[in-house]
Amino acid sequence: MFSFAASWVFLLLPLPLLVYWLVPPHREKSSSIRIPFFRSVAQAVGVEPRSGSVIPKRAKIQTTAIALIWLLLVTAMARPEKLGEPLVIEKSARDVVLALDISGSMDQRDFTTIDGAPKQRLAAVKDVLRQFITERQGDRMALIIFGTRAFVQAPFTEDLNSLNGFLDQTQVGMAGPNTALGDAIGLGIRTFDASEVDQRLMIVLSDGADTSSRMTPVNAAAIAAEKGVVIYTIGVGDPDASGEDRVDLDALQEIADRTGGEYFFADDEEALADTYARIDELNPRVVETQSYRPRESLAHYPLVLALLTMLISMTSQHIIQRRRGIA
């Protein structure tokens, strides 16, 4: 498609005619010789003397060339451009933080696969989470891991393949043996400070009770609610265990309730997969669509044609004058 970015410039096309009609010709004083018998000479040659400027007439080729050059210059100033096919860009309208517990208790092999085989908790979580990440193509996601301390394993990114790579590098105990659930939520809130979207979702998975946070999980959840962060919590592990190995389901439930999210419990790989599928169903991808058409400037074409027209006109005028001089 062809268009002009500044089509109003074509209003300048009649400007030379207005100048020609409204502006008086340029006059210059020049030296002359007065003779007493000037009128007699004029009568002899049949010319009527008149006062005023002598305006030399241009050849038709010059007039045509000047008009064409002006037309081409105005066309260039109107910025002709070629419009490409519309390009649609989808931008995520929701940012998601995944907070994953990798404390020492995640090394237990009490999860079962679909065929009944025992499996490490973290391995089962990583397999299900990897599929969840893959199906969220187009979203911006970040990964936080926590044990005794909480760390940002991967900042917000739309490259979910690289996010899965960071997830694969995660191992049990690399953040310490204890559980800092409250600090993980607080770190997730700070991670959202770099977010420019209004919809903010945090998915927290934990298999133990908070034992090493500087901020309690409930207080962290209250701050998250003030910041507009919705938290979905997932409890895995044994709620009947003792000490730090006991998953604190009550705390996870309260965190979700305070932020407007939901709480889930999963005790095997199939239940965990169903949990993430349910979260995906409750929070479908939300995108902001932007479209634009690439523009290719064509202004150089009329400028080149104007230059060629001027050169041809000057060359032809020079040739005509030389022929007249020879004749």
Short mmCIF file of C-alpha atoms in Angstrom, two decimals:
data_model
loop_
_atom_site.label_atom_id
_atom_site.label_comp_id
_atom_site.label_asym_id
_atom_site.label_seq_id
_atom_site.Cartn_x
_atom_site.Cartn_y
_atom_site.Cartn_z
CA MET A 1 0.00 0.00 0.00
CA PHE A 2 1.24 3.48 -0.93
CA SER A 3 0.53 6.65 1.05
CA PHE A 4 1.87 10.10 1.95
CA ALA A 5 2.80 10.91 5.55
CA ALA A 6 2.30 14.65 4.98
CA SER A 7 -0.20 14.91 2.13
CA TRP A 8 -1.08 18.50 3.15
CA VAL A 9 2.21 19.58 1.52
CA PHE A 10 0.51 19.28 -1.88
CA LEU A 11 -1.28 22.53 -1.00
CA LEU A 12 2.02 24.22 -1.91
CA LEU A 13 1.76 23.15 -5.56
CA PRO A 14 0.14 26.42 -6.81
CA LEU A 15 2.68 28.55 -4.89
CA PRO A 16 4.87 29.35 -7.97
CA LEU A 17 1.79 30.52 -9.93
CA LEU A 18 0.73 32.79 -7.07
CA VAL A 19 4.22 34.26 -6.95
CA TYR A 20 4.18 34.75 -10.73
CA TRP A 21 0.80 36.52 -10.66
CA LEU A 22 1.10 38.56 -7.49
CA VAL A 23 4.76 39.48 -7.15
CA PRO A 24 6.07 42.18 -9.56
CA PRO A 25 9.04 41.28 -11.76
CA HIS A 26 12.49 42.00 -10.41
CA ARG A 27 13.89 45.30 -11.72
CA GLU A 28 17.53 46.28 -11.95
CA LYS A 29 19.04 49.62 -12.86
CA SER A 30 21.64 49.60 -15.60
CA SER A 31 23.75 52.21 -17.37
CA SER A 32 22.55 53.42 -20.76
CA ILE A 33 23.34 55.95 -23.50
CA ARG A 34 20.75 58.51 -24.38
CA ILE A 35 20.67 59.67 -27.98
CA PRO A 36 18.65 62.70 -29.21
CA PHE A 37 17.26 60.86 -32.21
CA PHE A 38 16.07 57.75 -30.29
CA ARG A 39 12.42 58.18 -31.30
CA SER A 40 13.35 58.57 -34.94
CA VAL A 41 15.33 55.31 -34.80
CA ALA A 42 12.44 53.54 -33.10
CA GLN A 43 9.99 54.78 -35.72
CA ALA A 44 12.35 53.69 -38.45
CA VAL A 45 12.44 50.12 -37.20
CA GLY A 46 8.70 50.11 -36.38
CA VAL A 47 9.02 49.68 -32.59
CA GLU A 48 6.93 51.53 -30.04
CA PRO A 49 9.11 52.52 -27.04
CA ARG A 50 7.63 51.50 -23.66
CA SER A 51 8.80 51.80 -20.08
CA GLY A 52 9.15 48.76 -17.84
CA SER A 53 11.16 45.62 -17.37
CA VAL A 54 12.28 43.35 -20.11
CA ILE A 55 11.36 39.79 -19.13
CA PRO A 56 13.12 37.24 -21.31
CA LYS A 57 10.91 34.42 -22.49
CA ARG A 58 11.84 30.87 -21.56
CA ALA A 59 11.73 27.97 -23.94
CA LYS A 60 8.86 25.52 -23.49
CA ILE A 61 11.28 22.79 -22.41
CA GLN A 62 12.56 25.02 -19.59
CA THR A 63 9.05 25.82 -18.37
CA THR A 64 8.09 22.14 -18.46
CA ALA A 65 11.27 21.14 -16.61
CA ILE A 66 10.74 23.77 -13.88
CA ALA A 67 7.14 22.67 -13.36
CA LEU A 68 8.16 19.01 -13.20
CA ILE A 69 10.99 19.72 -10.76
CA TRP A 70 8.65 21.65 -8.46
CA LEU A 71 6.11 18.81 -8.59
CA LEU A 72 8.78 16.26 -7.69
CA LEU A 73 10.12 18.40 -4.82
CA VAL A 74 6.64 18.83 -3.35
CA THR A 75 6.07 15.08 -3.71
CA ALA A 76 9.30 14.40 -1.80
CA MET A 77 8.27 16.84 0.95
CA ALA A 78 4.94 15.00 1.25
CA ARG A 79 7.02 11.97 2.37
CA PRO A 80 5.73 9.14 0.20
CA GLU A 81 6.04 5.77 1.89
CA LYS A 82 5.25 2.15 1.28
CA LEU A 83 3.15 0.46 3.97
CA GLY A 84 3.89 -3.17 4.70
CA GLU A 85 1.49 -5.81 5.92
CA PRO A 86 0.15 -5.22 9.47
CA LEU A 87 2.28 -6.85 12.18
CA VAL A 88 0.57 -7.90 15.40
CA ILE A 89 2.58 -7.96 18.63
CA GLU A 90 1.20 -9.65 21.71
CA LYS A 91 2.46 -8.41 25.05
CA SER A 92 1.73 -10.22 28.29
CA ALA A 93 -0.70 -8.37 30.52
CA ARG A 94 0.01 -10.61 33.54
CA ASP A 95 3.33 -11.31 35.28
CA VAL A 96 3.77 -14.59 37.12
CA VAL A 97 6.26 -15.42 39.88
CA LEU A 98 6.90 -19.07 40.64
CA ALA A 99 8.22 -19.61 44.20
CA LEU A 100 9.58 -23.12 44.73
CA ASP A 101 10.58 -24.73 48.02
CA ILE A 102 13.88 -26.66 47.67
CA SER A 103 14.53 -27.29 51.37
CA GLY A 104 16.00 -30.59 52.52
CA SER A 105 12.59 -32.25 52.90
CA MET A 106 12.01 -31.96 49.13
CA ASP A 107 14.50 -34.84 48.73
CA GLN A 108 12.06 -37.40 50.11
CA ARG A 109 10.81 -40.03 47.67
CA ASP A 110 7.19 -40.16 48.80
CA PHE A 111 5.57 -39.05 45.55
CA THR A 112 4.23 -41.65 43.17
CA THR A 113 4.04 -41.46 39.41
CA ILE A 114 0.98 -42.44 37.40
CA ASP A 115 2.24 -46.06 37.23
CA GLY A 116 2.82 -46.13 41.02
CA ALA A 117 6.62 -45.83 41.08
CA PRO A 118 8.17 -43.76 43.93
CA LYS A 119 9.65 -40.41 42.94
CA GLN A 120 11.53 -37.59 44.62
CA ARG A 121 9.28 -34.64 45.55
CA LEU A 122 11.38 -32.05 43.77
CA ALA A 123 11.74 -34.21 40.64
CA ALA A 124 7.97 -34.63 40.45
CA VAL A 125 7.41 -30.90 41.00
CA LYS A 126 9.96 -29.99 38.31
CA ASP A 127 8.35 -32.32 35.75
CA VAL A 128 4.89 -30.86 36.33
CA LEU A 129 6.14 -27.27 36.58
CA ARG A 130 8.14 -27.63 33.37
CA GLN A 131 4.96 -28.52 31.47
CA PHE A 132 3.08 -25.65 33.13
CA ILE A 133 5.77 -23.17 32.05
CA THR A 134 5.77 -24.48 28.48
CA GLU A 135 2.03 -23.99 28.15
CA ARG A 136 2.25 -20.36 29.31
CA GLN A 137 4.11 -19.18 26.19
CA GLY A 138 3.72 -15.41 25.89
CA ASP A 139 3.60 -14.75 29.64
CA ARG A 140 6.41 -13.09 31.58
CA MET A 141 7.54 -15.37 34.39
CA ALA A 142 10.16 -15.32 37.13
CA LEU A 143 11.48 -18.14 39.32
CA ILE A 144 12.27 -17.83 43.03
CA ILE A 145 13.78 -20.69 45.01
CA PHE A 146 13.85 -20.81 48.76
CA GLY A 147 15.21 -22.90 51.59
CA THR A 148 16.94 -21.25 54.52
CA ARG A 149 17.16 -18.17 52.31
CA ALA A 150 15.19 -17.04 49.27
CA PHE A 151 16.89 -16.24 45.94
CA VAL A 152 15.80 -15.10 42.49
CA GLN A 153 16.80 -17.98 40.27
CA ALA A 154 15.50 -16.25 37.12
CA PRO A 155 14.16 -12.68 36.78
CA PHE A 156 11.11 -11.84 34.67
CA THR A 157 11.51 -13.15 31.16
CA GLU A 158 9.38 -14.10 28.16
CA ASP A 159 11.95 -16.70 27.13
CA LEU A 160 10.29 -19.61 28.89
CA ASN A 161 12.76 -22.11 27.43
CA SER A 162 15.54 -20.43 29.38
CA LEU A 163 13.30 -20.39 32.46
CA ASN A 164 12.94 -24.16 32.18
CA GLY A 165 16.72 -24.33 31.92
CA PHE A 166 17.08 -22.49 35.24
CA LEU A 167 14.49 -24.85 36.73
CA ASP A 168 16.52 -27.88 35.59
CA GLN A 169 19.59 -26.51 37.40
CA THR A 170 17.69 -26.33 40.71
CA GLN A 171 18.72 -28.95 43.26
CA VAL A 172 17.55 -29.85 46.76
CA GLY A 173 19.37 -27.94 49.50
CA MET A 174 21.13 -25.40 47.26
CA ALA A 175 19.33 -22.60 49.19
CA GLY A 176 19.77 -24.24 52.61
CA PRO A 177 17.99 -27.04 54.48
CA ASN A 178 15.28 -24.98 56.23
CA THR A 179 12.13 -23.24 54.95
CA ALA A 180 11.86 -19.43 54.63
CA LEU A 181 8.34 -19.19 53.23
CA GLY A 182 7.68 -15.63 54.42
CA ASP A 183 10.98 -14.35 52.97
CA ALA A 184 10.16 -16.02 49.63
CA ILE A 185 6.84 -14.19 49.45
CA GLY A 186 8.56 -10.93 50.39
CA LEU A 187 11.18 -11.45 47.68
CA GLY A 188 8.39 -12.15 45.19
CA ILE A 189 6.74 -8.85 46.11
CA ARG A 190 10.01 -7.00 45.53
CA THR A 191 10.41 -8.81 42.21
CA PHE A 192 7.08 -7.35 41.10
CA ASP A 193 8.51 -3.83 41.61
CA ALA A 194 10.00 -4.18 38.12
CA SER A 195 6.62 -5.17 36.68
CA GLU A 196 4.67 -2.68 34.56
CA VAL A 197 1.39 -4.61 34.45
CA ASP A 198 -1.50 -4.54 36.89
CA GLN A 199 -2.24 -8.28 37.00
CA ARG A 200 0.33 -9.98 39.24
CA LEU A 201 0.19 -13.66 40.14
CA MET A 202 2.45 -15.61 42.51
CA ILE A 203 2.36 -19.40 42.75
CA VAL A 204 4.03 -20.70 45.92
CA LEU A 205 4.82 -24.38 46.44
CA SER A 206 6.06 -25.55 49.84
CA ASP A 207 6.37 -28.85 51.70
CA GLY A 208 7.27 -27.62 55.20
CA ALA A 209 6.59 -25.14 57.96
CA ASP A 210 8.26 -21.73 58.01
CA THR A 211 11.26 -21.85 60.36
CA SER A 212 13.82 -19.30 59.16
CA SER A 213 11.99 -16.24 57.78
CA ARG A 214 12.54 -12.77 59.14
CA MET A 215 8.91 -12.01 58.16
CA THR A 216 6.02 -14.32 58.92
CA PRO A 217 4.18 -15.72 55.88
CA VAL A 218 0.88 -14.17 57.02
CA ASN A 219 2.42 -10.69 57.31
CA ALA A 220 4.06 -11.12 53.91
CA ALA A 221 0.68 -12.13 52.47
CA ALA A 222 -0.90 -8.97 53.91
CA ILE A 223 1.71 -6.83 52.17
CA ALA A 224 1.15 -8.77 48.94
CA ALA A 225 -2.57 -8.04 49.14
CA GLU A 226 -1.83 -4.31 49.52
CA LYS A 227 0.42 -4.48 46.43
CA GLY A 228 -2.27 -6.22 44.35
CA VAL A 229 -0.41 -9.56 44.20
CA VAL A 230 -2.65 -12.64 44.10
CA ILE A 231 -1.02 -15.74 45.62
CA TYR A 232 -1.95 -19.34 44.83
CA THR A 233 -0.44 -21.79 47.32
CA ILE A 234 0.29 -25.47 46.82
CA GLY A 235 1.08 -27.78 49.73
CA VAL A 236 2.99 -30.99 49.12
CA GLY A 237 4.38 -33.46 51.63
CA ASP A 238 3.05 -34.89 54.86
CA PRO A 239 0.70 -32.74 57.00
CA ASP A 240 0.97 -35.31 59.80
CA ALA A 241 4.75 -35.21 60.10
CA SER A 242 6.50 -33.52 63.00
CA GLY A 243 8.71 -30.46 63.19
CA GLU A 244 9.92 -28.77 60.04
CA ASP A 245 8.96 -31.71 57.84
CA ARG A 246 5.24 -31.05 58.48
CA VAL A 247 3.66 -29.02 55.75
CA ASP A 248 1.79 -26.07 57.29
CA LEU A 249 -1.49 -26.29 55.41
CA ASP A 250 -3.19 -23.70 57.63
CA ALA A 251 -0.57 -21.07 56.80
CA LEU A 252 -0.83 -21.83 53.08
CA GLN A 253 -4.61 -21.58 53.27
CA GLU A 254 -4.45 -18.20 55.05
CA ILE A 255 -1.91 -16.82 52.58
CA ALA A 256 -4.20 -17.64 49.67
CA ASP A 257 -7.29 -16.28 51.42
CA ARG A 258 -5.63 -12.96 52.32
CA THR A 259 -4.59 -12.26 48.73
CA GLY A 260 -7.68 -13.49 46.91
CA GLY A 261 -6.00 -16.61 45.59
CA GLU A 262 -6.67 -20.30 46.14
CA TYR A 263 -5.03 -23.09 48.11
CA PHE A 264 -4.33 -26.62 46.82
CA PHE A 265 -2.84 -29.78 48.26
CA ALA A 266 -1.15 -32.47 46.21
CA ASP A 267 0.24 -35.77 47.51
CA ASP A 268 1.26 -37.37 44.21
CA GLU A 269 2.36 -36.38 40.74
CA GLU A 270 -1.08 -36.74 39.18
CA ALA A 271 -2.69 -34.51 41.83
CA LEU A 272 0.09 -31.97 41.37
CA ALA A 273 -0.46 -31.92 37.59
CA ASP A 274 -4.20 -31.43 38.16
CA THR A 275 -3.40 -28.54 40.53
CA TYR A 276 -1.32 -26.66 38.00
CA ALA A 277 -3.90 -27.38 35.31
CA ARG A 278 -6.55 -25.87 37.57
CA ILE A 279 -4.40 -22.78 38.18
CA ASP A 280 -3.88 -22.46 34.43
CA GLU A 281 -7.64 -22.71 33.92
CA LEU A 282 -8.37 -20.05 36.56
CA ASN A 283 -5.71 -17.73 35.13
CA PRO A 284 -5.74 -17.98 31.33
CA ARG A 285 -3.21 -16.03 29.35
CA VAL A 286 -4.00 -12.33 29.19
CA VAL A 287 -2.28 -10.35 26.43
CA GLU A 288 -2.28 -6.80 25.17
CA THR A 289 -2.34 -6.74 21.39
CA GLN A 290 -0.52 -4.02 19.50
CA SER A 291 -0.38 -3.77 15.71
CA TYR A 292 1.63 -1.57 13.41
CA ARG A 293 2.53 -1.41 9.75
CA PRO A 294 6.19 -1.10 8.77
CA ARG A 295 6.84 1.99 6.68
CA GLU A 296 9.49 2.31 3.98
CA SER A 297 10.31 5.86 2.93
CA LEU A 298 10.23 6.53 -0.83
CA ALA A 299 11.11 10.24 -0.70
CA HIS A 300 14.50 9.66 -2.30
CA TYR A 301 12.89 8.57 -5.60
CA PRO A 302 11.25 11.95 -6.48
CA LEU A 303 14.41 13.75 -5.32
CA VAL A 304 16.54 11.69 -7.70
CA LEU A 305 14.06 12.31 -10.53
CA ALA A 306 14.12 16.04 -9.80
CA LEU A 307 17.92 16.07 -9.97
CA LEU A 308 17.93 14.12 -13.25
CA THR A 309 15.29 16.45 -14.72
CA MET A 310 17.38 19.49 -13.79
CA LEU A 311 20.53 17.99 -15.32
CA ILE A 312 18.71 17.03 -18.53
CA SER A 313 17.17 20.50 -18.80
CA MET A 314 20.51 22.25 -18.28
CA THR A 315 22.24 19.96 -20.77
CA SER A 316 19.61 20.42 -23.45
CA GLN A 317 19.61 24.22 -22.96
CA HIS A 318 23.40 24.27 -23.27
CA ILE A 319 23.24 22.24 -26.49
CA ILE A 320 20.57 24.55 -27.97
CA GLN A 321 22.64 27.66 -27.17
CA ARG A 322 25.75 26.16 -28.73
CA ARG A 323 23.85 25.26 -31.91
CA ARG A 324 22.48 28.79 -32.12
CA GLY A 325 25.97 30.21 -31.65
CA ILE A 326 27.32 28.04 -34.45
CA ALA A 327 24.46 28.94 -36.73
#
